[in-house]
Amino acid sequence: SDTDFPSLVSKYKALRLSALQQTPNAFSSTYEAESKLPDHDWMARLRNQSKDTFVVVDSDGEWVAQVTVYGPVSAEAYTLPPEAGQPPIAPDEDEEKWQMLSLYVLPSHRGKGVAKLLCRE
């Protein structure tokens, strides 16, 4: 509900900032940049109709992993340059294409299949 939304944004922000601090080389952004974002920017991220964010919550209610997917995207936007060696991409009418963004699992929960769970269809 909308009354829970600020709490969800706060949890999303905390895990994202933790990810940027703990594994800075895994992301294209930085903790320094994102820690300065105003709350309305964090809210806009979660309200973006082109992106979906999925989280894993442990039995204590702690957010331990999250992934954001972007899409569907067109074959044109999804296709890499030929030198990348990407296999042929099916036409848009044959399959949807989604881009996985910012997958992160807390170090304490790695090696337990959490990322695999988030990456399932």
Coordinates of N, CA and C in Angstrom, one line a residue:
S1 N 0.8 -1.2 0.0 CA 0.0 0.0 0.0 C 0.9 1.2 0.0
D2 N 0.3 2.4 -0.3 CA 1.0 3.6 -0.3 C 1.6 4.0 1.1
T3 N 0.9 3.6 2.1 CA 1.4 3.9 3.5 C 2.7 3.1 3.8
D4 N 2.9 2.0 3.2 CA 4.1 1.2 3.4 C 5.2 1.6 2.4
F5 N 4.9 2.4 1.4 CA 5.9 2.7 0.4 C 7.1 3.4 0.9
P6 N 7.0 4.4 1.8 CA 8.2 5.0 2.3 C 9.1 4.0 3.1
S7 N 8.6 3.0 3.7 CA 9.3 2.0 4.4 C 10.1 1.1 3.4
L8 N 9.4 0.7 2.3 CA 10.0 -0.1 1.3 C 11.1 0.7 0.6
V9 N 10.9 2.0 0.4 CA 12.0 2.8 -0.2 C 13.2 2.8 0.7
S10 N 13.0 3.0 2.0 CA 14.1 3.0 2.9 C 14.9 1.7 2.9
K11 N 14.2 0.6 2.9 CA 14.9 -0.7 2.8 C 15.6 -0.9 1.5
Y12 N 15.0 -0.5 0.4 CA 15.7 -0.6 -0.9 C 16.9 0.3 -0.9
K13 N 16.8 1.5 -0.4 CA 17.9 2.4 -0.4 C 19.1 1.9 0.5
A14 N 18.7 1.4 1.7 CA 19.8 0.8 2.6 C 20.5 -0.3 1.9
L15 N 19.8 -1.2 1.3 CA 20.5 -2.4 0.7 C 21.3 -2.0 -0.5
R16 N 20.8 -1.0 -1.3 CA 21.5 -0.5 -2.5 C 22.8 0.2 -2.0
L17 N 22.7 1.0 -1.0 CA 23.9 1.7 -0.6 C 24.9 0.8 0.0
S18 N 24.4 -0.2 0.7 CA 25.3 -1.3 1.3 C 26.0 -2.0 0.1
A19 N 25.3 -2.3 -0.9 CA 25.9 -3.0 -2.1 C 27.0 -2.1 -2.7
L20 N 26.8 -0.8 -2.8 CA 27.7 0.1 -3.4 C 29.0 0.2 -2.5
Q21 N 28.8 0.2 -1.2 CA 30.0 0.2 -0.3 C 30.8 -1.1 -0.3
Q22 N 30.1 -2.2 -0.3 CA 30.7 -3.5 -0.1 C 31.4 -4.0 -1.4
T23 N 30.7 -3.7 -2.5 CA 31.2 -4.2 -3.8 C 31.2 -3.1 -4.9
P24 N 32.0 -2.1 -4.7 CA 31.9 -0.9 -5.6 C 32.3 -1.2 -7.0
N25 N 33.1 -2.2 -7.3 CA 33.5 -2.5 -8.6 C 32.4 -3.3 -9.4
A26 N 31.4 -3.7 -8.7 CA 30.3 -4.4 -9.4 C 29.2 -3.5 -10.0
F27 N 29.3 -2.2 -9.8 CA 28.2 -1.3 -10.2 C 28.8 -0.2 -11.0
S28 N 28.0 0.4 -11.9 CA 28.4 1.5 -12.7 C 28.3 2.8 -11.9
S29 N 27.6 2.8 -10.8 CA 27.4 4.0 -10.0 C 28.3 3.9 -8.7
T30 N 28.3 4.9 -7.9 CA 29.1 4.9 -6.7 C 28.3 5.2 -5.5
Y31 N 28.8 4.8 -4.3 CA 28.1 5.1 -3.0 C 28.1 6.7 -2.9
E32 N 29.2 7.3 -3.2 CA 29.3 8.8 -3.1 C 28.2 9.5 -3.8
A33 N 27.9 9.0 -5.0 CA 26.9 9.7 -5.8 C 25.5 9.3 -5.3
E34 N 25.2 8.1 -5.1 CA 23.8 7.7 -4.7 C 23.5 8.0 -3.3
S35 N 24.4 8.1 -2.4 CA 24.1 8.5 -1.0 C 23.6 9.9 -0.9
K36 N 23.9 10.7 -1.9 CA 23.4 12.1 -2.0 C 22.1 12.3 -2.6
L37 N 21.5 11.2 -3.2 CA 20.2 11.4 -3.9 C 19.1 11.7 -2.9
P38 N 18.2 12.6 -3.2 CA 17.1 12.9 -2.4 C 16.1 11.7 -2.4
D39 N 15.3 11.7 -1.4 CA 14.3 10.6 -1.2 C 13.4 10.5 -2.4
H40 N 13.0 11.6 -3.1 CA 12.1 11.5 -4.2 C 12.7 10.7 -5.4
D41 N 14.1 10.8 -5.5 CA 14.8 10.0 -6.5 C 14.7 8.5 -6.3
W42 N 14.8 8.1 -5.0 CA 14.7 6.7 -4.6 C 13.3 6.2 -4.9
M43 N 12.3 7.1 -4.5 CA 10.9 6.7 -4.8 C 10.6 6.5 -6.3
A44 N 11.2 7.4 -7.1 CA 11.0 7.4 -8.5 C 11.6 6.1 -9.1
R45 N 12.7 5.6 -8.5 CA 13.3 4.4 -9.0 C 12.3 3.2 -8.8
L46 N 11.7 3.1 -7.7 CA 10.8 2.0 -7.4 C 9.4 2.2 -8.2
R47 N 9.1 3.4 -8.6 CA 7.8 3.6 -9.3 C 8.0 3.6 -10.8
N48 N 9.2 3.4 -11.3 CA 9.5 3.4 -12.7 C 8.8 2.2 -13.3
Q49 N 7.9 2.5 -14.3 CA 7.1 1.4 -14.9 C 7.9 0.5 -15.8
S50 N 9.1 0.9 -16.2 CA 9.9 0.1 -17.1 C 10.8 -0.9 -16.3
K51 N 10.8 -0.7 -15.0 CA 11.7 -1.6 -14.1 C 10.9 -2.2 -13.0
D52 N 11.3 -3.5 -12.7 CA 10.7 -4.2 -11.6 C 11.9 -4.6 -10.7
T53 N 11.7 -4.4 -9.4 CA 12.6 -4.8 -8.4 C 12.1 -5.9 -7.5
F54 N 12.9 -7.0 -7.4 CA 12.5 -8.1 -6.6 C 13.5 -8.3 -5.4
V55 N 13.0 -8.6 -4.3 CA 13.8 -8.7 -3.1 C 13.7 -10.1 -2.4
V56 N 14.7 -10.5 -1.7 CA 14.6 -11.7 -0.8 C 14.7 -11.1 0.6
V57 N 13.7 -11.5 1.4 CA 13.6 -11.1 2.8 C 13.8 -12.3 3.7
D58 N 14.7 -12.2 4.7 CA 14.9 -13.4 5.6 C 13.8 -13.5 6.6
S59 N 13.9 -14.5 7.5 CA 12.8 -14.7 8.4 C 12.7 -13.6 9.5
D60 N 13.7 -12.8 9.6 CA 13.7 -11.7 10.6 C 13.2 -10.4 9.9
G61 N 12.8 -10.5 8.6 CA 12.4 -9.3 7.9 C 13.4 -8.4 7.3
E62 N 14.7 -8.9 7.4 CA 15.8 -8.2 6.8 C 15.9 -8.4 5.3
W63 N 16.0 -7.4 4.5 CA 16.2 -7.5 3.0 C 17.6 -8.0 2.8
V64 N 17.8 -9.1 2.2 CA 19.2 -9.7 2.1 C 19.6 -9.8 0.6
A65 N 18.7 -9.5 -0.3 CA 19.1 -9.5 -1.7 C 18.1 -8.8 -2.5
Q66 N 18.5 -8.3 -3.6 CA 17.6 -7.6 -4.6 C 18.2 -7.6 -6.0
V67 N 17.3 -7.6 -6.9 CA 17.6 -7.4 -8.3 C 16.6 -6.6 -9.0
T68 N 17.0 -5.8 -9.9 CA 16.1 -5.0 -10.7 C 16.2 -5.4 -12.2
V69 N 15.1 -5.6 -12.8 CA 15.1 -5.9 -14.2 C 14.4 -4.8 -15.0
Y70 N 14.9 -4.6 -16.2 CA 14.4 -3.5 -17.1 C 13.8 -4.1 -18.3
G71 N 12.6 -3.7 -18.7 CA 12.1 -4.2 -19.9 C 10.6 -4.1 -20.0
P72 N 10.0 -4.8 -21.0 CA 10.8 -5.4 -22.0 C 11.5 -4.4 -22.9
V73 N 12.6 -4.8 -23.4 CA 13.4 -4.0 -24.3 C 13.4 -4.5 -25.7
S74 N 13.6 -3.7 -26.7 CA 13.5 -4.1 -28.1 C 14.8 -4.9 -28.4
A75 N 14.7 -5.7 -29.5 CA 15.9 -6.5 -29.9 C 17.0 -5.5 -30.3
E76 N 16.7 -4.4 -30.9 CA 17.7 -3.4 -31.2 C 18.4 -2.9 -30.0
A77 N 17.7 -2.6 -28.9 CA 18.3 -2.1 -27.7 C 19.1 -3.2 -27.0
Y78 N 18.7 -4.4 -27.2 CA 19.2 -5.6 -26.5 C 20.5 -6.1 -27.2
T79 N 20.6 -5.9 -28.5 CA 21.7 -6.5 -29.2 C 23.0 -5.8 -29.1
L80 N 24.1 -6.6 -28.8 CA 25.4 -6.0 -28.7 C 26.1 -5.9 -30.1
P81 N 27.1 -5.2 -30.2 CA 27.9 -5.1 -31.4 C 28.3 -6.5 -31.9
P82 N 28.4 -6.7 -33.2 CA 28.8 -8.1 -33.7 C 30.1 -8.6 -33.1
E83 N 31.1 -7.7 -32.8 CA 32.3 -8.2 -32.3 C 32.2 -8.8 -30.8
A84 N 31.1 -8.6 -30.2 CA 30.9 -9.1 -28.9 C 30.6 -10.6 -28.9
G85 N 30.2 -11.1 -30.1 CA 30.0 -12.6 -30.2 C 28.7 -13.0 -29.6
Q86 N 27.7 -12.1 -29.5 CA 26.4 -12.5 -28.9 C 25.7 -13.4 -29.9
P87 N 25.0 -14.5 -29.4 CA 24.2 -15.3 -30.3 C 23.1 -14.5 -30.9
P88 N 22.5 -15.0 -32.0 CA 21.4 -14.2 -32.6 C 20.3 -14.0 -31.7
I89 N 19.6 -12.9 -31.8 CA 18.5 -12.5 -31.0 C 17.2 -12.7 -31.8
A90 N 16.2 -13.3 -31.1 CA 14.9 -13.5 -31.8 C 14.2 -12.2 -31.9
P91 N 13.4 -12.1 -33.0 CA 12.6 -10.8 -33.2 C 11.7 -10.6 -32.0
D92 N 11.4 -9.3 -31.8 CA 10.5 -8.9 -30.7 C 9.2 -9.6 -30.6
E93 N 8.6 -9.9 -31.7 CA 7.3 -10.6 -31.6 C 7.5 -12.1 -31.2
D94 N 8.7 -12.6 -31.2 CA 8.9 -14.0 -30.8 C 9.2 -14.2 -29.4
E95 N 9.8 -13.2 -28.7 CA 10.2 -13.3 -27.3 C 10.4 -11.9 -26.7
E96 N 10.1 -11.8 -25.4 CA 10.4 -10.6 -24.7 C 11.9 -10.6 -24.2
K97 N 12.5 -9.5 -24.2 CA 13.9 -9.4 -23.7 C 13.9 -8.4 -22.5
W98 N 14.6 -8.8 -21.5 CA 14.7 -8.0 -20.2 C 16.2 -7.9 -19.9
Q99 N 16.6 -6.8 -19.3 CA 17.9 -6.6 -18.9 C 18.0 -6.7 -17.4
M100 N 18.9 -7.5 -16.8 CA 19.0 -7.6 -15.4 C 20.0 -6.5 -14.9
L101 N 19.6 -5.8 -13.9 CA 20.4 -4.7 -13.3 C 20.6 -5.0 -11.9
S102 N 21.7 -4.5 -11.4 CA 22.1 -4.4 -10.0 C 21.7 -5.6 -9.1
L103 N 22.0 -6.8 -9.5 CA 21.8 -8.0 -8.6 C 22.8 -7.9 -7.5
Y104 N 22.3 -8.0 -6.2 CA 23.1 -8.0 -5.1 C 22.6 -8.9 -4.0
V105 N 23.5 -9.6 -3.3 CA 23.2 -10.4 -2.2 C 24.2 -10.1 -1.0
L106 N 23.6 -9.9 0.2 CA 24.5 -9.6 1.3 C 25.5 -10.7 1.5
P107 N 26.8 -10.3 1.8 CA 27.8 -11.4 2.0 C 27.4 -12.5 2.9
S108 N 26.6 -12.2 4.0 CA 26.2 -13.2 4.9 C 25.2 -14.2 4.3
H109 N 24.7 -14.0 3.2 CA 23.7 -14.9 2.5 C 24.2 -15.4 1.2
R110 N 25.4 -15.2 0.9 CA 26.0 -15.7 -0.4 C 26.3 -17.2 -0.2
G111 N 26.3 -17.9 -1.3 CA 26.6 -19.3 -1.3 C 25.4 -20.2 -0.9
K112 N 24.2 -19.6 -0.8 CA 23.0 -20.3 -0.3 C 22.0 -20.4 -1.4
G113 N 22.3 -20.0 -2.6 CA 21.4 -20.1 -3.7 C 20.4 -18.9 -3.8
V114 N 20.7 -17.8 -3.1 CA 19.8 -16.7 -3.1 C 19.8 -16.0 -4.5
A115 N 20.9 -15.8 -5.1 CA 21.0 -15.1 -6.4 C 20.3 -16.0 -7.4
K116 N 20.5 -17.3 -7.3 CA 19.9 -18.2 -8.3 C 18.4 -18.1 -8.2
L117 N 17.9 -18.0 -7.0 CA 16.4 -17.8 -6.7 C 15.9 -16.6 -7.4
L118 N 16.7 -15.5 -7.3 CA 16.3 -14.2 -7.9 C 16.3 -14.3 -9.4
C119 N 17.2 -15.1 -10.0 CA 17.4 -15.2 -11.4 C 16.5 -16.2 -12.1
R120 N 15.7 -16.9 -11.4 CA 14.7 -17.8 -12.0 C 13.7 -17.1 -12.8
E121 N 13.1 -17.8 -13.8 CA 12.0 -17.3 -14.6 C 10.8 -17.1 -13.7

